[in-house]
Short mmCIF file of N, CA and C in Angstrom, two decimals:
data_model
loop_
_atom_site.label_atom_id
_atom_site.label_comp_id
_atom_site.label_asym_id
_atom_site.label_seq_id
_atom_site.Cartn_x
_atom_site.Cartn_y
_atom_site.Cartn_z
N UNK A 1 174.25 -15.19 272.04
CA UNK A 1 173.15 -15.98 271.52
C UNK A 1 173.74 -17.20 270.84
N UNK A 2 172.92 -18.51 270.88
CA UNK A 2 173.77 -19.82 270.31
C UNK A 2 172.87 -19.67 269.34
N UNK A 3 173.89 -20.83 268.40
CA UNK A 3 173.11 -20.78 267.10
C UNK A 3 171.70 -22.13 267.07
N UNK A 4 171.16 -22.26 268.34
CA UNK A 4 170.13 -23.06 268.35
C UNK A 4 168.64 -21.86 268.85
N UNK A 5 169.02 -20.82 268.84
CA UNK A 5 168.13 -19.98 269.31
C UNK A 5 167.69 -18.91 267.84
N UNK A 6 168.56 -18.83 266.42
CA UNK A 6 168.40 -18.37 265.31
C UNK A 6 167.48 -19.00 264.70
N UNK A 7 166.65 -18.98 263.87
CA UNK A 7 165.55 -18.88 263.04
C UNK A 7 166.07 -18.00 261.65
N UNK A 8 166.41 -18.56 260.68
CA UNK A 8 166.35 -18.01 259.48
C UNK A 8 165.56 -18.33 258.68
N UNK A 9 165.37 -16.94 257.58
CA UNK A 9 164.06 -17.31 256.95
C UNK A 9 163.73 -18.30 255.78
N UNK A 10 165.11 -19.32 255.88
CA UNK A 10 164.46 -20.04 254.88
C UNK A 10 164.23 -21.51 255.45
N UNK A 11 163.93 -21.16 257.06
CA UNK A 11 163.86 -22.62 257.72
C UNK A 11 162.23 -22.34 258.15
N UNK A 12 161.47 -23.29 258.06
CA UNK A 12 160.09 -23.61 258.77
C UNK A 12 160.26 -23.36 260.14
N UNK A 13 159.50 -22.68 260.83
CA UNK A 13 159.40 -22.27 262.32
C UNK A 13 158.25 -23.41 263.07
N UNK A 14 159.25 -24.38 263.15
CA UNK A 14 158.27 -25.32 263.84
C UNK A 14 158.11 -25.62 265.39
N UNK A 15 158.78 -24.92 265.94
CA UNK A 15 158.63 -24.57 267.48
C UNK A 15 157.49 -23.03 267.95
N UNK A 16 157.39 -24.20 268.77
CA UNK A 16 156.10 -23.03 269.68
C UNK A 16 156.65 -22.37 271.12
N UNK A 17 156.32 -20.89 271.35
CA UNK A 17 156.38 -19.95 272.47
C UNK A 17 155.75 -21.05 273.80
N UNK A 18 157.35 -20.66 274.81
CA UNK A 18 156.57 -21.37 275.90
C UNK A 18 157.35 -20.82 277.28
N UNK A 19 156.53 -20.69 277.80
CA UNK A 19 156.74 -19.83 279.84
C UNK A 19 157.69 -20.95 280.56
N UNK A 20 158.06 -20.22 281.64
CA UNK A 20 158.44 -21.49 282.22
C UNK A 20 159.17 -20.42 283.48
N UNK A 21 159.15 -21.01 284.61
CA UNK A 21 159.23 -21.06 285.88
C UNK A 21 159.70 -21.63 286.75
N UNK A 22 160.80 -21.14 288.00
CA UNK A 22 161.26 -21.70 288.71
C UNK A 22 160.29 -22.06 289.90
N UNK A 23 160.91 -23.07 290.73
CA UNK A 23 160.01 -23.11 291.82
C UNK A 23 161.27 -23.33 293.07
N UNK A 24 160.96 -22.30 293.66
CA UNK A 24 161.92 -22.28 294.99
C UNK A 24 161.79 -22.47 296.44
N UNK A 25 162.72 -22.97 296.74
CA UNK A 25 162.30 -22.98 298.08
C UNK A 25 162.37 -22.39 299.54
N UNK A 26 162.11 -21.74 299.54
CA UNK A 26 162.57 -20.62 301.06
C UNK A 26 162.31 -20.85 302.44
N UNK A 27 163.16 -21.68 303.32
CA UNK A 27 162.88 -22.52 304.42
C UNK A 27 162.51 -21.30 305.15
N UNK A 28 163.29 -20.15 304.96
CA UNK A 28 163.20 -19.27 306.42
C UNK A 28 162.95 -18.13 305.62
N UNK A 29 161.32 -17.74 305.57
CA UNK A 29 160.91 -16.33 304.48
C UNK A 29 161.97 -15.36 305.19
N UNK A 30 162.20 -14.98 306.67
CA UNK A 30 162.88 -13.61 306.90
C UNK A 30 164.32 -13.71 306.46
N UNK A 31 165.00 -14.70 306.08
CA UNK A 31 166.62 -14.54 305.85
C UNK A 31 166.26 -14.66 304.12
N UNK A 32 165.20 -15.35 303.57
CA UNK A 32 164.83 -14.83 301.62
C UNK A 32 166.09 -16.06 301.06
N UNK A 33 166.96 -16.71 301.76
CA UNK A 33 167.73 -17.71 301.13
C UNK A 33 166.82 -18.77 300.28
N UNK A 34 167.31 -19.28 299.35
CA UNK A 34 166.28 -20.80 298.63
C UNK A 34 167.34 -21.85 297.90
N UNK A 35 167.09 -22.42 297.54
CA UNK A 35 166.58 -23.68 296.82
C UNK A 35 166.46 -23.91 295.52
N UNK A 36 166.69 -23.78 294.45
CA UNK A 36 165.88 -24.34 293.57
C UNK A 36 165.37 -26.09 293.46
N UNK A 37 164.11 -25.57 293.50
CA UNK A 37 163.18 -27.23 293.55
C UNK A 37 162.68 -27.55 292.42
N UNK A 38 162.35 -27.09 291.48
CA UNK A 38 161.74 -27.36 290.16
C UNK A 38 161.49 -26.58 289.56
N UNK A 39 160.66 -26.74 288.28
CA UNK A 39 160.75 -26.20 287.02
C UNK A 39 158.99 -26.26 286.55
N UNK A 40 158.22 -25.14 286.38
CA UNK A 40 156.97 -24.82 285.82
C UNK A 40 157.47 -24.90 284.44
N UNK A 41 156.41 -24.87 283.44
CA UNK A 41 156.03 -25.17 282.20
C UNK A 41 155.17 -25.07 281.57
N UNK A 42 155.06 -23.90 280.43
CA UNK A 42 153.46 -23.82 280.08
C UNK A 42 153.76 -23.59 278.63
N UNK A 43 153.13 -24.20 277.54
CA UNK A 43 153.09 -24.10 276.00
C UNK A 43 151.20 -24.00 275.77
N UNK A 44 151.45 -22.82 275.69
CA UNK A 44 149.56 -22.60 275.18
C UNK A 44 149.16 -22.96 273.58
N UNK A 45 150.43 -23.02 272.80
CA UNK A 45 149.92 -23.88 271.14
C UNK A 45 150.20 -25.38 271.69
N UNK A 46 150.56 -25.82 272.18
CA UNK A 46 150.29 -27.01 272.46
C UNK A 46 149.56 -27.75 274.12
N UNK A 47 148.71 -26.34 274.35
CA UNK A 47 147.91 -26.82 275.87
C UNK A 47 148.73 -27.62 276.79
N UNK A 48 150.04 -27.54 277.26
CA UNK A 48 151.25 -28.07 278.16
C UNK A 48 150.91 -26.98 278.90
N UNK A 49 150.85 -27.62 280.23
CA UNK A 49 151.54 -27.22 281.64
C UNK A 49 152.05 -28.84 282.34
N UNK A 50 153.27 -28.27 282.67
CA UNK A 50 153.97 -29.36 283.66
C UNK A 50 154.93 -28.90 284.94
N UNK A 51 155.20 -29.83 285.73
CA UNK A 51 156.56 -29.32 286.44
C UNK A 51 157.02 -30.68 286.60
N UNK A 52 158.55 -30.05 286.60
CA UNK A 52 159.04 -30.85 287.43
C UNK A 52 160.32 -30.60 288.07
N UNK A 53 160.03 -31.77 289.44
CA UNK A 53 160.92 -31.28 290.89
C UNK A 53 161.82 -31.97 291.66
N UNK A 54 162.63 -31.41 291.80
CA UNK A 54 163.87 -32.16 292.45
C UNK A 54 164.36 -31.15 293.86
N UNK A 55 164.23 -32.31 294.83
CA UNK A 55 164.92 -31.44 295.95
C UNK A 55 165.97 -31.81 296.50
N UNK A 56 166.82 -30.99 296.56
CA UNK A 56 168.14 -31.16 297.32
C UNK A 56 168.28 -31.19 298.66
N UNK A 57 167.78 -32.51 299.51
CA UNK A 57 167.56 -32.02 301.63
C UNK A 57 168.90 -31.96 301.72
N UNK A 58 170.17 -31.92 300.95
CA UNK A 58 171.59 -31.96 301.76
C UNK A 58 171.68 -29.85 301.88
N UNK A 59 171.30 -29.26 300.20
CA UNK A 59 171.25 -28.33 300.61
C UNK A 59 170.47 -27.33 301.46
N UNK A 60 169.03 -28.07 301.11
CA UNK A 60 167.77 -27.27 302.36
C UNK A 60 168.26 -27.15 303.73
N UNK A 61 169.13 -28.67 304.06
CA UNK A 61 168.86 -28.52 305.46
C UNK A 61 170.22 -27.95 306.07
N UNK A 62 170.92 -27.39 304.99
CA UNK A 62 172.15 -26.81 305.18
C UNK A 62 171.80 -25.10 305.69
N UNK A 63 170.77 -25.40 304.82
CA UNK A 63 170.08 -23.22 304.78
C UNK A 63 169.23 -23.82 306.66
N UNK A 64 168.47 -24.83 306.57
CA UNK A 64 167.09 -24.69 307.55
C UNK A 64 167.40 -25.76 307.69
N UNK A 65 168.43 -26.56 309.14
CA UNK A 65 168.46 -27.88 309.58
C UNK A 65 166.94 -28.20 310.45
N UNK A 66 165.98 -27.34 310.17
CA UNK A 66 164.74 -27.91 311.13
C UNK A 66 163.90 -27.75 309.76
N UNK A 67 164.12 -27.94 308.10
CA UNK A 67 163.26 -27.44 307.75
C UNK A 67 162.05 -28.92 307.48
N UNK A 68 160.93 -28.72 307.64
CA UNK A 68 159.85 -30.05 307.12
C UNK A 68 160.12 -30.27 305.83
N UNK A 69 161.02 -31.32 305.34
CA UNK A 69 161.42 -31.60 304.43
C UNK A 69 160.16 -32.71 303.73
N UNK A 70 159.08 -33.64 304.74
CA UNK A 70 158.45 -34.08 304.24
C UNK A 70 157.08 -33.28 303.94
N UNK A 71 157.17 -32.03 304.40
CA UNK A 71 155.76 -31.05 304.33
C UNK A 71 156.05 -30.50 302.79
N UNK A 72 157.43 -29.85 302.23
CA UNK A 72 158.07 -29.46 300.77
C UNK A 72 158.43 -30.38 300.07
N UNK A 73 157.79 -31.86 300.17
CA UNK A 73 158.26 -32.79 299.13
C UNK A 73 156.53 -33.17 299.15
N UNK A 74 155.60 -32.81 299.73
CA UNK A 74 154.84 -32.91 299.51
C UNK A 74 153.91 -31.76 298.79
N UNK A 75 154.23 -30.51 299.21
CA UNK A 75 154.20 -29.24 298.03
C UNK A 75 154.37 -29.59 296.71
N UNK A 76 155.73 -29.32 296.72
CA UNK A 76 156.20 -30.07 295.55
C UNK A 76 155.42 -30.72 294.42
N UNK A 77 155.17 -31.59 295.22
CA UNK A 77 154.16 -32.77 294.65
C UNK A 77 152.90 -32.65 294.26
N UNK A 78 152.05 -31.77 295.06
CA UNK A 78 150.70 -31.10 295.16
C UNK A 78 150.99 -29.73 293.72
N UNK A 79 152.35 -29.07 292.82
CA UNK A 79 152.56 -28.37 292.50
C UNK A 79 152.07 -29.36 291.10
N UNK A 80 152.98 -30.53 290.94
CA UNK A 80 153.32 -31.80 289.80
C UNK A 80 151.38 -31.97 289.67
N UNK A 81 150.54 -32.82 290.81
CA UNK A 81 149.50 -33.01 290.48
C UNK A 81 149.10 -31.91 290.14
N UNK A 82 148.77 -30.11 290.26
CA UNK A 82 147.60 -29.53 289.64
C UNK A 82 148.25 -29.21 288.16
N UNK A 83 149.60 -29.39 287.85
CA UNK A 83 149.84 -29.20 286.51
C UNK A 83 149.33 -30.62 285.42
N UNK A 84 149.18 -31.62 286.48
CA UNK A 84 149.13 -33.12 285.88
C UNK A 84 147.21 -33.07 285.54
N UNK A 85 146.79 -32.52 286.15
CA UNK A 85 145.15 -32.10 286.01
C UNK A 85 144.70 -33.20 286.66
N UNK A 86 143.54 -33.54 286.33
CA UNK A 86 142.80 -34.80 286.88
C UNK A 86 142.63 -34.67 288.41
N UNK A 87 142.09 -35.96 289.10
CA UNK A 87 141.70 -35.78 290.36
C UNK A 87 142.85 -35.03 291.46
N UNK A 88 143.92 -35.29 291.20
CA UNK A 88 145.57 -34.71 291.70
C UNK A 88 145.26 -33.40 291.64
N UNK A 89 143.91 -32.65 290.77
CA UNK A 89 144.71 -30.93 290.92
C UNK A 89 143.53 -30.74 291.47
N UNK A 90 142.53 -31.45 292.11
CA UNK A 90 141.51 -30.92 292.88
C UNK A 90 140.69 -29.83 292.05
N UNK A 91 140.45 -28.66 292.25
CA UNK A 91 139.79 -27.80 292.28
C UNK A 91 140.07 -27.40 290.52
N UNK A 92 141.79 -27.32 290.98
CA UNK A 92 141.82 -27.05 289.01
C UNK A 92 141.74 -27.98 288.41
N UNK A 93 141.20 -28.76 288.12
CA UNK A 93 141.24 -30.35 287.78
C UNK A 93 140.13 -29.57 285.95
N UNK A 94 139.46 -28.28 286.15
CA UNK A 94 138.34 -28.31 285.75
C UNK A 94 138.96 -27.09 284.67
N UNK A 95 140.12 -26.13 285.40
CA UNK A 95 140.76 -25.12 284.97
C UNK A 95 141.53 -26.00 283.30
N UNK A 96 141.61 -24.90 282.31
CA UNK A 96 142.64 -24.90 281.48
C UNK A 96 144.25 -24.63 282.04
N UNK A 97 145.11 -25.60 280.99
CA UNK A 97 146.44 -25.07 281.07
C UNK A 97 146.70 -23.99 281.37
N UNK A 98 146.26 -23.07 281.36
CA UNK A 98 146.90 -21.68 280.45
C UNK A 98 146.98 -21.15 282.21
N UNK A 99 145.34 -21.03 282.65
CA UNK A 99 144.67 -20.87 283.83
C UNK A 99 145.55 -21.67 285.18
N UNK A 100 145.68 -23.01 284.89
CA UNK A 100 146.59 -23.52 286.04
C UNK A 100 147.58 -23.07 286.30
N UNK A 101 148.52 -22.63 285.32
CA UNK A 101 150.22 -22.31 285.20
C UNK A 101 149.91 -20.59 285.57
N UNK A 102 149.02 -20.09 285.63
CA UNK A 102 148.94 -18.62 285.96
C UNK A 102 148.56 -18.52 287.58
N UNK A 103 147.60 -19.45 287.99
CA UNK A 103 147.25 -19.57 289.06
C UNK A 103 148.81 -20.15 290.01
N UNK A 104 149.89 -21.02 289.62
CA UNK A 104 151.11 -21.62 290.41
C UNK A 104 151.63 -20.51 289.91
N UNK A 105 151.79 -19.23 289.32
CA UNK A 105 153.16 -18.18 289.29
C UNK A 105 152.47 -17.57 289.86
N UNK A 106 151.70 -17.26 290.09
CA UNK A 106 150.96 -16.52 291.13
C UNK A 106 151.74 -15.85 292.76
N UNK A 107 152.37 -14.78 292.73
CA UNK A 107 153.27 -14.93 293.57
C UNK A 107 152.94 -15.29 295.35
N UNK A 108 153.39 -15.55 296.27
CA UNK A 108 153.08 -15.83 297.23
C UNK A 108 154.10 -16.12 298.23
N UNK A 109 154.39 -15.76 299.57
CA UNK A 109 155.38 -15.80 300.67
C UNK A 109 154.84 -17.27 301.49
N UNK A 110 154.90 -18.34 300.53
CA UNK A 110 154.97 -19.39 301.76
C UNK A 110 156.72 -20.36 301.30
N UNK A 111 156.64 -21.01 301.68
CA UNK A 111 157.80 -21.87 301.81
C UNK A 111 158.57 -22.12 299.98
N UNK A 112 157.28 -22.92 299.27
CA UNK A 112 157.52 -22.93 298.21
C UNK A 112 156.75 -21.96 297.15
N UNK A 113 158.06 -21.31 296.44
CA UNK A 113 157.40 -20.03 295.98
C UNK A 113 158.11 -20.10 294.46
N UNK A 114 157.07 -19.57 293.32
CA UNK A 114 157.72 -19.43 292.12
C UNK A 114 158.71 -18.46 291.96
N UNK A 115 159.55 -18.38 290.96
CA UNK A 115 160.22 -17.36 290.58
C UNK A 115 159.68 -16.68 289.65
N UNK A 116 160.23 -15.58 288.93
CA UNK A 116 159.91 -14.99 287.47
C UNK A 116 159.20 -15.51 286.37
N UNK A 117 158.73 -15.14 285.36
CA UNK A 117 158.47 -15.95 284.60
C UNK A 117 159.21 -15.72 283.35
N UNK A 118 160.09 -16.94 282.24
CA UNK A 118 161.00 -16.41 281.24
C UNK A 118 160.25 -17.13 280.37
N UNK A 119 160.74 -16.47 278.79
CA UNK A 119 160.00 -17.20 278.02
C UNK A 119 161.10 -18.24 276.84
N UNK A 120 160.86 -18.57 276.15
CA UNK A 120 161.30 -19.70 274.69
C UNK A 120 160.82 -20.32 273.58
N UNK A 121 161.67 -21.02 273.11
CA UNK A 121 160.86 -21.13 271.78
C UNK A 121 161.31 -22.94 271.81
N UNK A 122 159.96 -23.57 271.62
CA UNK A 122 160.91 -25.64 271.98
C UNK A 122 159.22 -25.82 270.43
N UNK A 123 159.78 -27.29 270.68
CA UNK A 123 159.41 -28.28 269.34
C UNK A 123 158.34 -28.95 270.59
N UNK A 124 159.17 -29.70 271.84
CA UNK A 124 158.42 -30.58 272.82
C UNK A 124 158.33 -29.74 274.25
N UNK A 125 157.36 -29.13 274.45
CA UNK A 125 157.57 -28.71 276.21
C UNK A 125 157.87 -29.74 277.58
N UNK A 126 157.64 -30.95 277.36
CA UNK A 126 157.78 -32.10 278.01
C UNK A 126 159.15 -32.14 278.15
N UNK A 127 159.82 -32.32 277.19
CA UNK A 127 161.45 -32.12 277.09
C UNK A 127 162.06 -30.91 277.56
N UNK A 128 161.51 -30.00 277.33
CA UNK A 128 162.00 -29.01 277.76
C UNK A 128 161.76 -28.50 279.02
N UNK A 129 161.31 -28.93 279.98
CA UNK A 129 161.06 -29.20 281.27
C UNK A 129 162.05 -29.88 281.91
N UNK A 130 162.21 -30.97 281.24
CA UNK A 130 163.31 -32.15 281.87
C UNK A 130 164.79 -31.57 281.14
N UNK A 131 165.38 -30.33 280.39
CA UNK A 131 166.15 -30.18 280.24
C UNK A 131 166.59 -28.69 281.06
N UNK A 132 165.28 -28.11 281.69
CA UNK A 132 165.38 -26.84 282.27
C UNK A 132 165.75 -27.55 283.91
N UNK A 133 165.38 -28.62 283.81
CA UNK A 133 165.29 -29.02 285.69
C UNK A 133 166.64 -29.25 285.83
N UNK A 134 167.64 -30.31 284.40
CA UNK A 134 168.89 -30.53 284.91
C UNK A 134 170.01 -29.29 285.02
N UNK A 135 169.30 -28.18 283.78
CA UNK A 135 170.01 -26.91 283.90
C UNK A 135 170.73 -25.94 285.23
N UNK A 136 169.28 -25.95 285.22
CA UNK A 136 168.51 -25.05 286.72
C UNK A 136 168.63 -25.82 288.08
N UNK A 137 168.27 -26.80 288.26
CA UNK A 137 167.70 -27.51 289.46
C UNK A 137 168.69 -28.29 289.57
N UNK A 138 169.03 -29.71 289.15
CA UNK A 138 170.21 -30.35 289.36
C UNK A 138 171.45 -29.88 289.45
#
């Protein structure tokens, strides 16, 4: 455990509980190989859901040299708008945070598929998105 993950009791607990999720990519469901493509995000004390995604086509097309690289950069993308809300998430446009980010972990066997869900403790979920993607994903 680092000492950025301790909480002692004579410090103010000013970070909030927050989910967060891989998003992978599996060119060929029967061989189960992936990707990591991005990063889900959900802080329910501060109503955050986000993602964000980065794809690697040197490694995709290393796993799946036929894979539709412009069909999973457009997933992808369709993943970014329903967390972004508004006209981009269509249908959930109308859904809460909480509701969107439950509906994308939602498990499912197509191409782009979430992982697990882990949890944490952040100040900004915005940041902590963009520090899980270079972790994880980059």
């Amino acid at each position: 455990m680092t000492e950025r993950h301790i909480i002692r009791p004579s410090e103010a607990n000013t970070r909030d509980v927050f989910e967060y999720a891989l998003l992978r990519v599996v060119p060929r469901i029967e061989r189960g190989e992936c990707v990591n493509a991005g990063v889900l995000v959900y802080c329910r004390a501060q109503s955050y859901v986000g993602a964000r995604t980065h794809l690697d086509e040197a490694r995709l097309l290393a796993l799946d040299p036929a894979a539709d690289v412009a069909g999973i950069k457009a997933a992808l993308g369709a993943v970014e708008g329903v967390c972004a809300g508004g006209e981009a998430a269509g249908q959930a446009a109308v859904d809460d945070a909480g509701r969107r980010f439950r509906w994308l972990i939602a498990p499912r066997s197509t191409v782009v598929q979430p992982g697990p869900v882990h949890t944490g403790l952040t100040v900004d979920p915005a940041a902590e998105a963009e520090r899980l993607l270079d972790l994880l994903v980059r």
